[in-house]
Amino acid sequence: MKRLSIFTCLLLGLMLTVSAQNSSRKQLFNDNWLFCLNDSDFSKSKSVTLPHDWSIRQSFDRKAPAGNDGGYLPTGRGWYKKTLTLGAAQQDKRLRLYFEGVYMNAHVYVNGQLAGGWPYGYTSFWVDVTKFVHQGQNEIIVSVDNSQQKNCRWYSGSGIYRNVWLYTTPMTYIDEWSVCVTNPDTHTVKIKADVVGEQGNRTPIERTIHIDQPHLWSPADPYLYETELTAGDDRLSIRYGLRTISFDAQQGLLLNNQPLRLNGACLHHDNGILGAAAFDAAERRKAELIKAAGFNAVRTSHNPPSETFLRACDELGLLVIDEAFDGWREQKNTHDYHELIDQWWKRDLGAMIRRDRNHPSVFCWSIGNEVIERKKIEVVKTAHQMATLCRELDPQHRPVTSALAAWDDDWDIYDPLAAEHDIVGYNYMIHKSESDHQRVPNRVMMQTESYPRDAWNNFQKVMNEPYVIGDFVWTGLDYIGESGIGRWYYEKLRVGDEMSGKGDVPGEHYERPLYPWHAAYCGDVDLTGLRKPISHYRSMLWHSALNSHEFPKHGNPEEQLFMAVREPNGYRGKIKETMWGTWPTFESWNWPGHEGKPIEVEVYTTSPYAKLFLNDQLVGEQATNEMKAVFTLPYTAGTLRAEAGGQQIELHTADAPISLRLTADRTMLTANGNDLTFITIETIDKNGLVNPTATNLLTATVKGAATLQAFGNADIKDEDAYFDNAHRAWHGRALLVVRSNGKRGSATITVEGKGLKKQSLTIKAK
């Protein structure tokens, strides 16, 4: 990251973002909180360190009020208390608390007085506590009410689930969210901000900068600058990237005047087995998983994300559709945003834009998703008002979108609503693109949600129709809530030699409760961070085109060959797919009991031909269709090998597991009580091969300078709580999340399972 003076930086499409580092101006306010659940008596409280999601720290309950949508986890009300001790150094200073996210209905009390709060659980908000505090000890209490259910269509979590900061500035200070950058021409950039005076009066300041040769930001080269803005005694650290965005129906999307198509993923805000708790390490890992899976863009469905996630997208090179709301004035759930919209939409949408408008990763604002009232004329007025506010608050004029959908034959009637947007979002409706283009030739489109199974057709749409600039699959990562979406289930379970056993609860996730399913399986990446076969296939499709001459390299990893095996129908039961699902397909050549029976092997390749070998004997050679070759052969244990384009890949039959393998994504943590390491646990045989049939019960212990934060697997039907220290492996894998506990030194993590050699690893905290 390059550091420049504010008078010598900035140019074309300049974007800024406030630095997240601790300083005398900004300090984390996460530790030493007392917490009470469903009782405000702090004599019964326990100590917690933020971010904190109390729902994920409880057991699954089929009677939980949030139900299928909320992952069958309890909600309720909570109270947090912390002591703020102020000395003489804080006298005559402005003191503000910045809450990045509290779900929901937060009220902040300082020394018994209501100082501020916010109802919408996804909006970041400020509370100026200056007039409520004094030297010595001050009591901060935050009440959180998530008891009114249902209020969300996915897992929201409960509590102060994102960071809290204490800002200490001179009484006259630079307003962080007032910073705004524009470029009136290609050689001039203007930075505007407000200086807030002691009495609350605002004085605008402006800087004009000239620069000759900018280093432009892109997914392939996410270059960032850093500098500092000063006003009086206040100093504000900022960072930014330089880039331009343009689009039209003839050329599509241009980034820095180069063509780009969006291989996008929709994301909910949770962190899987961690729940909604937005640890910095988890938020960055989420972006890293998306980038590693070959995506170049994300849609924050259906709410503003954490600031940490956006910073990670800036640094890694991911374009972002920043989305504000799921619904507007007509309800999808009893207590959703329709209860808040009239009084709060301007404040909520305005907060998102002011907070996020200087991130280079954010290229588009989304104001809604599949709003229920879309057939009413009033919806056009609402969309117009929201789009107008976006354009007023973002002089960079990012495009405005929302996700449109139809569940009947009506579609053309939405043209007046679509016309309020710069880019029209299509949820599962991109098959209308050609006829829409004939009717409205200047419309720019993108599919804001699509079914995973439609990867090839959607890819072809984007490549062949320039007015369709991208596809955003539902979803990039598996997530808690919307329980059962993307699952497969067994109409009949296998019992002995007959499929006569009672099957699973049938149907789609929205049709009926599906307990014990408590999460979504529609992601390209599962809850442990493992990429599913569909992820490798999708990445290969897009990489083959987006790194071509027509579309310059966009920074996604190169992938040319992959192999997976379809679960035979009847092996465990009669398989039934769901709308957002794909056939159960795994990197496995372990199918005991299926010897001599037919099994299908899928080979994904950018080559026109693929060969398959079993135990060094040629099974066959096939021409690929849609970058895929499918071989059918009798199952025999051994080694399966695919060859294509001068590359090869193998699957081996693993023996019975005898030991464990622990792999940490990081072995050095910051001893601040917030840092995390994600440890992948694999059950392995004598040759070090993962046994994909293993379901061993695993037990984890953590000693020393860390603590166990979460433990789980990728089975969305597993009812074991994520906070416990015991969990079963699923397909031979599990995930352990370990958190620093504020101490410096070493931590030892040990995992053992019945019949397996236990394993340990050591991490450091400093």
Tab-separated table of C-alpha atoms in Angstrom, residues 8-421:
chain	number	residue	atom	x	y	z
A	8	THR	CA	-0.012	14.685	-4.313
A	9	CYS	CA	-2.386	11.705	-4.615
A	10	LEU	CA	-5.745	10.984	-6.219
A	11	LEU	CA	-7.158	10.924	-9.706
A	12	LEU	CA	-9.469	9.174	-12.132
A	13	GLY	CA	-12.405	7.533	-10.359
A	14	LEU	CA	-10.670	7.995	-6.994
A	15	MET	CA	-12.188	6.091	-4.100
A	16	LEU	CA	-11.416	6.555	-0.390
A	17	THR	CA	-12.044	4.485	2.701
A	18	VAL	CA	-11.317	5.306	6.320
A	19	SER	CA	-8.481	3.295	7.821
A	20	ALA	CA	-9.491	0.598	10.291
A	21	GLN	CA	-6.338	0.616	12.384
A	22	ASN	CA	-6.342	1.434	16.096
A	23	SER	CA	-5.029	4.894	16.865
A	24	SER	CA	-5.478	7.556	19.499
A	25	ARG	CA	-8.477	8.676	17.428
A	26	LYS	CA	-10.086	5.257	17.115
A	27	GLN	CA	-9.947	2.371	19.580
A	28	LEU	CA	-11.722	-0.975	19.637
A	29	PHE	CA	-14.407	-1.100	22.312
A	30	ASN	CA	-15.026	-4.848	22.168
A	31	ASP	CA	-13.726	-6.329	25.408
A	32	ASN	CA	-15.036	-6.602	28.985
A	33	TRP	CA	-18.755	-6.431	28.300
A	34	LEU	CA	-21.233	-8.085	30.649
A	35	PHE	CA	-24.125	-9.841	28.936
A	36	CYS	CA	-27.590	-10.969	30.077
A	37	LEU	CA	-30.022	-12.958	27.960
A	38	ASN	CA	-33.777	-12.426	28.474
A	39	ASP	CA	-33.127	-10.870	31.883
A	40	SER	CA	-31.675	-7.437	32.622
A	41	ASP	CA	-30.290	-8.469	36.018
A	42	PHE	CA	-26.520	-8.062	35.571
A	43	SER	CA	-25.843	-10.029	38.745
A	44	LYS	CA	-26.592	-13.029	36.517
A	45	SER	CA	-24.434	-11.830	33.640
A	46	LYS	CA	-21.399	-13.341	31.981
A	47	SER	CA	-18.400	-11.633	30.429
A	48	VAL	CA	-18.199	-11.521	26.631
A	49	THR	CA	-15.881	-10.008	24.066
A	50	LEU	CA	-17.467	-8.604	20.928
A	51	PRO	CA	-18.415	-9.389	18.248
A	52	HIS	CA	-21.100	-11.479	19.918
A	53	ASP	CA	-24.023	-13.426	18.477
A	54	TRP	CA	-25.993	-14.985	21.303
A	55	SER	CA	-28.212	-17.083	18.998
A	56	ILE	CA	-25.379	-19.217	17.596
A	57	ARG	CA	-24.221	-19.901	21.183
A	58	GLN	CA	-27.430	-21.866	21.825
A	59	SER	CA	-28.756	-25.227	20.704
A	60	PHE	CA	-30.999	-25.829	17.724
A	61	ASP	CA	-34.674	-25.917	18.640
A	62	ARG	CA	-37.449	-26.978	16.236
A	63	LYS	CA	-39.805	-24.614	18.152
A	64	ALA	CA	-37.570	-21.531	17.883
A	65	PRO	CA	-39.721	-18.541	16.783
A	66	ALA	CA	-37.394	-17.685	13.879
A	67	GLY	CA	-38.134	-21.156	12.508
A	68	ASN	CA	-36.902	-22.405	9.169
A	69	ASP	CA	-35.802	-18.909	8.099
A	70	GLY	CA	-33.671	-18.347	11.179
A	71	GLY	CA	-32.028	-21.780	11.277
A	72	TYR	CA	-34.067	-22.968	14.286
A	73	LEU	CA	-31.916	-20.970	16.684
A	74	PRO	CA	-33.399	-18.968	19.594
A	75	THR	CA	-33.585	-15.177	19.486
A	76	GLY	CA	-35.038	-13.084	22.361
A	77	ARG	CA	-33.732	-9.973	24.113
A	78	GLY	CA	-30.281	-9.161	25.454
A	79	TRP	CA	-28.508	-6.530	27.538
A	80	TYR	CA	-24.840	-5.536	27.427
A	81	LYS	CA	-22.991	-3.427	29.999
A	82	LYS	CA	-19.489	-1.988	29.976
A	83	THR	CA	-17.611	0.539	32.091
A	84	LEU	CA	-15.910	3.432	30.320
A	85	THR	CA	-13.234	5.014	32.494
A	86	LEU	CA	-12.202	8.541	31.538
A	87	GLY	CA	-9.278	10.533	32.827
A	88	ALA	CA	-8.083	14.093	32.490
A	89	ALA	CA	-6.755	13.367	28.973
A	90	GLN	CA	-10.342	12.951	27.715
A	91	GLN	CA	-11.490	16.270	29.152
A	92	ASP	CA	-12.609	18.708	26.451
A	93	LYS	CA	-12.649	15.883	23.887
A	94	ARG	CA	-15.476	14.712	21.650
A	95	LEU	CA	-16.342	11.091	22.493
A	96	ARG	CA	-18.409	8.963	20.131
A	97	LEU	CA	-19.318	5.294	20.036
A	98	TYR	CA	-19.508	3.707	16.606
A	99	PHE	CA	-21.570	0.529	16.352
A	100	GLU	CA	-20.906	-1.361	13.123
A	101	GLY	CA	-23.981	-3.558	13.588
A	102	VAL	CA	-26.451	-4.544	16.319
A	103	TYR	CA	-29.300	-6.940	15.578
A	104	MET	CA	-31.713	-5.353	16.289
A	105	ASN	CA	-33.703	-2.504	17.892
A	106	ALA	CA	-30.647	-1.218	19.758
A	107	HIS	CA	-30.909	1.392	22.517
A	108	VAL	CA	-27.723	2.851	24.005
A	109	TYR	CA	-27.826	4.222	27.546
A	110	VAL	CA	-24.988	6.190	29.121
A	111	ASN	CA	-25.129	6.697	32.881
A	112	GLY	CA	-28.833	5.903	32.797
A	113	GLN	CA	-29.727	8.295	29.977
A	114	LEU	CA	-30.779	7.240	26.488
A	115	ALA	CA	-27.985	8.475	24.240
A	116	GLY	CA	-28.938	6.879	20.914
A	117	GLY	CA	-29.727	3.685	19.064
A	118	TRP	CA	-30.999	2.212	15.803
A	119	PRO	CA	-33.790	-0.222	14.877
A	120	TYR	CA	-32.541	-1.762	11.602
A	121	GLY	CA	-30.025	-4.397	12.569
A	122	TYR	CA	-27.803	-4.094	9.507
A	123	THR	CA	-27.114	-0.342	9.638
A	124	SER	CA	-23.951	1.015	11.241
A	125	PHE	CA	-24.632	3.987	13.526
A	126	TRP	CA	-22.955	6.604	15.723
A	127	VAL	CA	-23.756	7.734	19.261
A	128	ASP	CA	-22.195	10.969	20.511
A	129	VAL	CA	-21.755	10.387	24.242
A	130	THR	CA	-19.835	13.578	25.051
A	131	LYS	CA	-22.593	15.276	27.051
A	132	PHE	CA	-23.505	12.083	28.933
A	133	VAL	CA	-20.075	11.190	30.371
A	134	HIS	CA	-17.765	12.540	33.057
A	135	GLN	CA	-14.314	11.837	34.434
A	136	GLY	CA	-14.090	8.550	36.258
A	137	GLN	CA	-16.307	5.550	35.620
A	138	ASN	CA	-19.226	5.691	33.195
A	139	GLU	CA	-21.815	2.970	32.657
A	140	ILE	CA	-22.681	2.015	29.070
A	141	ILE	CA	-25.727	-0.249	28.617
A	142	VAL	CA	-26.982	-1.487	25.249
A	143	SER	CA	-30.369	-3.180	25.048
A	144	VAL	CA	-31.031	-5.398	22.018
A	145	ASP	CA	-34.460	-6.743	21.095
A	146	ASN	CA	-34.705	-9.556	18.548
A	147	SER	CA	-37.820	-11.054	20.113
A	148	GLN	CA	-40.347	-9.974	17.489
A	149	GLN	CA	-40.321	-12.873	15.062
A	150	LYS	CA	-40.223	-13.475	12.197
A	151	ASN	CA	-38.324	-10.375	11.091
A	152	CYS	CA	-35.898	-11.792	8.532
A	153	ARG	CA	-35.952	-14.445	5.780
A	154	TRP	CA	-32.487	-15.736	6.646
A	155	TYR	CA	-30.373	-16.124	9.768
A	156	SER	CA	-29.840	-12.695	11.280
A	157	GLY	CA	-28.090	-13.587	14.512
A	158	SER	CA	-28.773	-11.630	17.692
A	159	GLY	CA	-26.727	-9.077	19.598
A	160	ILE	CA	-23.786	-6.733	19.053
A	161	TYR	CA	-22.502	-8.912	16.247
A	162	ARG	CA	-20.037	-6.453	14.694
A	163	ASN	CA	-17.262	-4.288	16.127
A	164	VAL	CA	-17.799	-1.309	18.409
A	165	TRP	CA	-15.303	1.580	18.396
A	166	LEU	CA	-14.612	4.493	20.716
A	167	TYR	CA	-13.655	7.653	18.815
A	168	THR	CA	-11.797	10.353	20.742
A	169	THR	CA	-11.277	13.580	18.799
A	170	PRO	CA	-11.016	17.312	19.395
A	171	MET	CA	-14.399	18.930	19.910
A	172	THR	CA	-14.058	20.133	16.321
A	173	TYR	CA	-13.486	17.087	14.115
A	174	ILE	CA	-13.727	15.724	10.567
A	175	ASP	CA	-16.940	13.773	9.987
A	176	GLU	CA	-15.815	10.384	8.665
A	177	TRP	CA	-18.950	9.757	6.615
A	178	SER	CA	-18.875	13.197	5.018
A	179	VAL	CA	-15.697	12.384	3.056
A	180	CYS	CA	-16.601	12.262	-0.638
A	181	VAL	CA	-14.450	12.193	-3.739
A	182	THR	CA	-15.314	13.216	-7.302
A	183	ASN	CA	-13.358	13.652	-10.509
A	184	PRO	CA	-14.769	16.479	-12.648
A	185	ASP	CA	-12.274	15.611	-15.379
A	186	THR	CA	-9.564	13.035	-15.977
A	187	HIS	CA	-6.841	15.127	-14.370
A	188	THR	CA	-8.691	16.674	-11.448
A	189	VAL	CA	-10.032	15.188	-8.246
A	190	LYS	CA	-11.993	16.971	-5.561
A	191	ILE	CA	-12.171	15.753	-1.970
A	192	LYS	CA	-15.008	17.157	0.076
A	193	ALA	CA	-15.685	16.688	3.776
A	194	ASP	CA	-17.438	18.394	6.671
A	195	VAL	CA	-15.754	19.693	9.797
A	196	VAL	CA	-18.175	19.477	12.715
A	197	GLY	CA	-17.853	22.329	15.193
A	198	GLU	CA	-18.221	22.267	18.958
A	199	GLN	CA	-21.894	23.293	18.744
A	200	GLY	CA	-22.670	20.823	15.964
A	201	ASN	CA	-22.363	23.334	13.145
A	202	ARG	CA	-20.828	22.008	9.925
A	203	THR	CA	-18.185	23.715	7.831
A	204	PRO	CA	-17.451	22.197	4.416
A	205	ILE	CA	-13.847	21.793	3.321
A	206	GLU	CA	-12.595	20.952	-0.140
A	207	ARG	CA	-9.283	19.977	-1.698
A	208	THR	CA	-8.445	19.875	-5.399
A	209	ILE	CA	-5.642	17.595	-6.534
A	210	HIS	CA	-3.969	17.137	-9.900
A	211	ILE	CA	-2.121	13.948	-10.826
A	212	ASP	CA	-0.632	12.586	-14.028
A	213	GLN	CA	-0.335	8.793	-13.932
A	214	PRO	CA	-2.692	6.876	-11.637
A	215	HIS	CA	-2.252	3.196	-10.819
A	216	LEU	CA	-5.776	1.933	-11.451
A	217	TRP	CA	-7.636	-0.522	-9.227
A	218	SER	CA	-9.064	-3.721	-10.766
A	219	PRO	CA	-9.856	-7.306	-9.701
A	220	ALA	CA	-6.576	-8.406	-11.261
A	221	ASP	CA	-4.594	-5.557	-9.680
A	222	PRO	CA	-6.371	-4.157	-6.586
A	223	TYR	CA	-3.912	-1.337	-6.002
A	224	LEU	CA	-4.616	0.967	-3.053
A	225	TYR	CA	-3.169	4.251	-1.844
A	226	GLU	CA	-3.150	5.619	1.692
A	227	THR	CA	-2.981	9.193	2.913
A	228	GLU	CA	-4.149	11.504	5.670
A	229	LEU	CA	-6.656	14.337	5.822
A	230	THR	CA	-6.209	17.063	8.462
A	231	ALA	CA	-8.383	19.847	9.845
A	232	GLY	CA	-7.142	21.794	12.856
A	233	ASP	CA	-6.014	19.280	15.466
A	234	ASP	CA	-7.914	16.371	13.898
A	235	ARG	CA	-6.291	13.902	11.518
A	236	LEU	CA	-8.179	11.291	9.509
A	237	SER	CA	-6.389	8.376	7.862
A	238	ILE	CA	-7.875	7.393	4.513
A	239	ARG	CA	-7.142	4.924	1.749
A	240	TYR	CA	-8.477	4.687	-1.754
A	241	GLY	CA	-8.304	3.070	-5.140
A	242	LEU	CA	-8.529	4.608	-8.604
A	243	ARG	CA	-10.884	3.150	-11.211
A	244	THR	CA	-13.630	3.995	-13.667
A	245	ILE	CA	-16.890	2.173	-14.363
A	246	SER	CA	-19.053	2.640	-17.441
A	247	PHE	CA	-21.734	0.549	-19.108
A	248	ASP	CA	-24.201	0.518	-21.964
A	249	ALA	CA	-26.229	-2.002	-23.917
A	250	GLN	CA	-23.795	-2.037	-26.822
A	251	GLN	CA	-20.464	-2.579	-25.046
A	252	GLY	CA	-21.625	-3.986	-21.720
A	253	LEU	CA	-19.567	-3.230	-18.612
A	254	LEU	CA	-16.233	-1.422	-18.901
A	255	LEU	CA	-13.805	-1.242	-15.984
A	256	ASN	CA	-11.012	1.251	-16.638
A	257	ASN	CA	-12.216	1.263	-20.268
A	258	GLN	CA	-11.623	-2.490	-20.533
A	259	PRO	CA	-14.495	-4.980	-21.046
A	260	LEU	CA	-15.417	-7.115	-18.043
A	261	ARG	CA	-18.171	-9.611	-17.347
A	262	LEU	CA	-19.272	-10.395	-13.813
A	263	ASN	CA	-18.959	-13.938	-12.492
A	264	GLY	CA	-20.782	-13.087	-9.303
A	265	ALA	CA	-21.938	-14.712	-6.088
A	266	CYS	CA	-24.744	-13.694	-3.764
A	267	LEU	CA	-23.808	-13.767	-0.073
A	268	HIS	CA	-25.706	-13.569	3.165
A	269	HIS	CA	-23.908	-11.863	6.025
A	270	ASP	CA	-23.240	-14.772	8.402
A	271	ASN	CA	-19.988	-16.687	8.808
A	272	GLY	CA	-21.358	-20.215	8.832
A	273	ILE	CA	-20.659	-22.065	12.076
A	274	LEU	CA	-19.657	-18.739	13.704
A	275	GLY	CA	-23.140	-17.400	13.109
A	276	ALA	CA	-23.487	-13.669	12.504
A	277	ALA	CA	-20.429	-12.709	14.595
A	278	ALA	CA	-18.390	-10.545	12.214
A	279	PHE	CA	-14.852	-11.245	13.397
A	280	ASP	CA	-12.373	-9.441	11.167
A	281	ALA	CA	-10.586	-12.712	10.344
A	282	ALA	CA	-13.873	-14.390	9.416
A	283	GLU	CA	-15.027	-11.502	7.234
A	284	ARG	CA	-11.726	-11.501	5.372
A	285	ARG	CA	-11.795	-15.289	5.020
A	286	LYS	CA	-15.259	-15.016	3.483
A	287	ALA	CA	-13.898	-12.735	0.770
A	288	GLU	CA	-10.859	-14.979	0.311
A	289	LEU	CA	-13.067	-18.043	-0.197
A	290	ILE	CA	-15.101	-16.209	-2.834
A	291	LYS	CA	-11.984	-15.030	-4.645
A	292	ALA	CA	-10.392	-18.482	-4.525
A	293	ALA	CA	-13.578	-19.997	-5.966
A	294	GLY	CA	-13.086	-17.957	-9.129
A	295	PHE	CA	-15.638	-15.189	-8.590
A	296	ASN	CA	-14.857	-11.574	-9.412
A	297	ALA	CA	-17.972	-10.004	-7.881
A	298	VAL	CA	-20.374	-10.369	-4.938
A	299	ARG	CA	-23.859	-9.150	-4.099
A	300	THR	CA	-24.481	-8.475	-0.397
A	301	SER	CA	-27.876	-10.120	-0.174
A	302	HIS	CA	-29.967	-8.494	1.176
A	303	ASN	CA	-28.387	-5.946	3.503
A	304	PRO	CA	-25.291	-3.783	3.922
A	305	PRO	CA	-22.218	-5.891	4.785
A	306	SER	CA	-19.587	-5.264	7.419
A	307	GLU	CA	-16.908	-2.667	6.784
A	308	THR	CA	-14.274	-5.356	7.251
A	309	PHE	CA	-15.753	-7.360	4.398
A	310	LEU	CA	-15.668	-4.336	2.084
A	311	ARG	CA	-12.062	-3.599	3.033
A	312	ALA	CA	-11.195	-7.199	2.175
A	313	CYS	CA	-12.928	-6.813	-1.200
A	314	ASP	CA	-10.899	-3.640	-1.794
A	315	GLU	CA	-7.673	-5.483	-1.025
A	316	LEU	CA	-8.401	-8.749	-2.811
A	317	GLY	CA	-10.105	-7.357	-5.895
A	318	LEU	CA	-13.811	-8.195	-5.704
A	319	LEU	CA	-16.485	-5.946	-7.181
A	320	VAL	CA	-19.499	-5.457	-4.915
A	321	ILE	CA	-23.211	-4.782	-5.347
A	322	ASP	CA	-23.973	-3.087	-2.022
A	323	GLU	CA	-27.601	-3.890	-1.148
A	324	ALA	CA	-29.783	-2.057	1.362
A	325	PHE	CA	-33.076	-3.912	1.796
A	326	ASP	CA	-34.888	-7.171	1.175
A	327	GLY	CA	-38.388	-5.700	1.065
A	328	TRP	CA	-40.220	-2.401	1.143
A	329	ARG	CA	-43.783	-1.611	2.231
A	330	GLU	CA	-45.460	-4.988	1.852
A	331	GLN	CA	-44.314	-7.647	4.272
A	332	LYS	CA	-42.581	-10.911	3.553
A	333	ASN	CA	-42.479	-11.674	7.278
A	334	THR	CA	-44.608	-10.304	10.112
A	335	HIS	CA	-41.984	-7.981	11.598
A	336	ASP	CA	-39.670	-7.268	8.668
A	337	TYR	CA	-38.609	-3.919	7.195
A	338	HIS	CA	-42.148	-2.901	6.222
A	339	GLU	CA	-42.570	-1.786	9.853
A	340	LEU	CA	-39.632	0.627	9.552
A	341	ILE	CA	-39.572	1.849	5.976
A	342	ASP	CA	-41.639	5.029	6.203
A	343	GLN	CA	-39.641	6.540	9.057
A	344	TRP	CA	-36.256	4.998	8.438
A	345	TRP	CA	-35.516	4.298	4.770
A	346	LYS	CA	-33.765	7.622	4.161
A	347	ARG	CA	-31.595	7.203	7.248
A	348	ASP	CA	-30.784	3.558	6.527
A	349	LEU	CA	-30.054	4.008	2.833
A	350	GLY	CA	-28.199	7.226	3.526
A	351	ALA	CA	-26.037	5.556	6.164
A	352	MET	CA	-25.053	2.787	3.750
A	353	ILE	CA	-24.098	5.188	0.980
A	354	ARG	CA	-22.192	7.636	3.183
A	355	ARG	CA	-20.299	4.794	4.845
A	356	ASP	CA	-19.470	2.859	1.662
A	357	ARG	CA	-19.299	5.359	-1.212
A	358	ASN	CA	-15.513	5.592	-1.207
A	359	HIS	CA	-14.739	1.876	-1.469
A	360	PRO	CA	-13.269	1.039	-4.894
A	361	SER	CA	-14.832	-2.420	-4.674
A	362	VAL	CA	-18.383	-1.033	-4.510
A	363	PHE	CA	-19.516	-0.512	-8.105
A	364	CYS	CA	-23.308	-0.581	-7.738
A	365	TRP	CA	-26.052	0.268	-5.219
A	366	SER	CA	-29.006	-2.073	-4.825
A	367	ILE	CA	-32.135	-0.648	-3.231
A	368	GLY	CA	-34.221	-3.805	-2.934
A	369	ASN	CA	-34.947	-7.432	-3.666
A	370	GLU	CA	-38.106	-9.013	-5.104
A	371	VAL	CA	-40.381	-6.458	-3.466
A	372	ILE	CA	-43.872	-7.826	-2.949
A	373	GLU	CA	-45.726	-4.678	-4.091
A	374	ARG	CA	-44.048	-4.707	-7.519
A	375	LYS	CA	-47.433	-4.737	-9.368
A	376	LYS	CA	-48.627	-1.538	-7.675
A	377	ILE	CA	-47.963	1.851	-9.243
A	378	GLU	CA	-46.718	3.155	-5.876
A	379	VAL	CA	-43.637	0.946	-6.219
A	380	VAL	CA	-42.328	3.167	-9.012
A	381	LYS	CA	-42.444	6.189	-6.698
A	382	THR	CA	-40.572	4.299	-3.969
A	383	ALA	CA	-37.887	3.158	-6.394
A	384	HIS	CA	-37.560	6.682	-7.786
A	385	GLN	CA	-37.133	8.184	-4.313
A	386	MET	CA	-34.491	5.657	-3.310
A	387	ALA	CA	-32.585	5.886	-6.588
A	388	THR	CA	-32.630	9.671	-6.369
A	389	LEU	CA	-31.124	9.571	-2.885
A	390	CYS	CA	-28.370	7.247	-4.117
A	391	ARG	CA	-27.480	9.693	-6.882
A	392	GLU	CA	-27.599	12.695	-4.566
A	393	LEU	CA	-25.289	11.147	-1.960
A	394	ASP	CA	-22.888	9.492	-4.403
A	395	PRO	CA	-21.523	12.055	-6.856
A	396	GLN	CA	-19.484	9.246	-8.440
A	397	HIS	CA	-22.834	8.195	-9.926
A	398	ARG	CA	-22.531	4.483	-9.387
A	399	PRO	CA	-25.367	2.657	-11.112
A	400	VAL	CA	-28.499	1.857	-9.129
A	401	THR	CA	-30.166	-1.543	-9.350
A	402	SER	CA	-32.628	-3.764	-7.555
A	403	ALA	CA	-33.491	-7.411	-8.066
A	404	LEU	CA	-36.744	-7.897	-9.985
A	405	ALA	CA	-38.628	-11.188	-10.132
A	406	ALA	CA	-41.925	-12.635	-11.301
A	407	TRP	CA	-43.717	-15.698	-9.995
A	408	ASP	CA	-46.376	-15.668	-12.691
A	409	ASP	CA	-46.642	-14.737	-16.377
A	410	ASP	CA	-46.475	-10.981	-15.735
A	411	TRP	CA	-43.121	-9.437	-16.580
A	412	ASP	CA	-43.445	-6.684	-19.173
A	413	ILE	CA	-45.647	-4.718	-16.774
A	414	TYR	CA	-42.550	-4.043	-14.663
A	415	ASP	CA	-40.992	-1.803	-17.342
A	416	PRO	CA	-41.835	1.445	-15.469
A	417	LEU	CA	-40.213	0.019	-12.329
A	418	ALA	CA	-37.202	-1.227	-14.290
A	419	ALA	CA	-36.796	2.206	-15.859
A	420	GLU	CA	-35.987	3.722	-12.449
A	421	HIS	CA	-32.734	1.727	-12.405
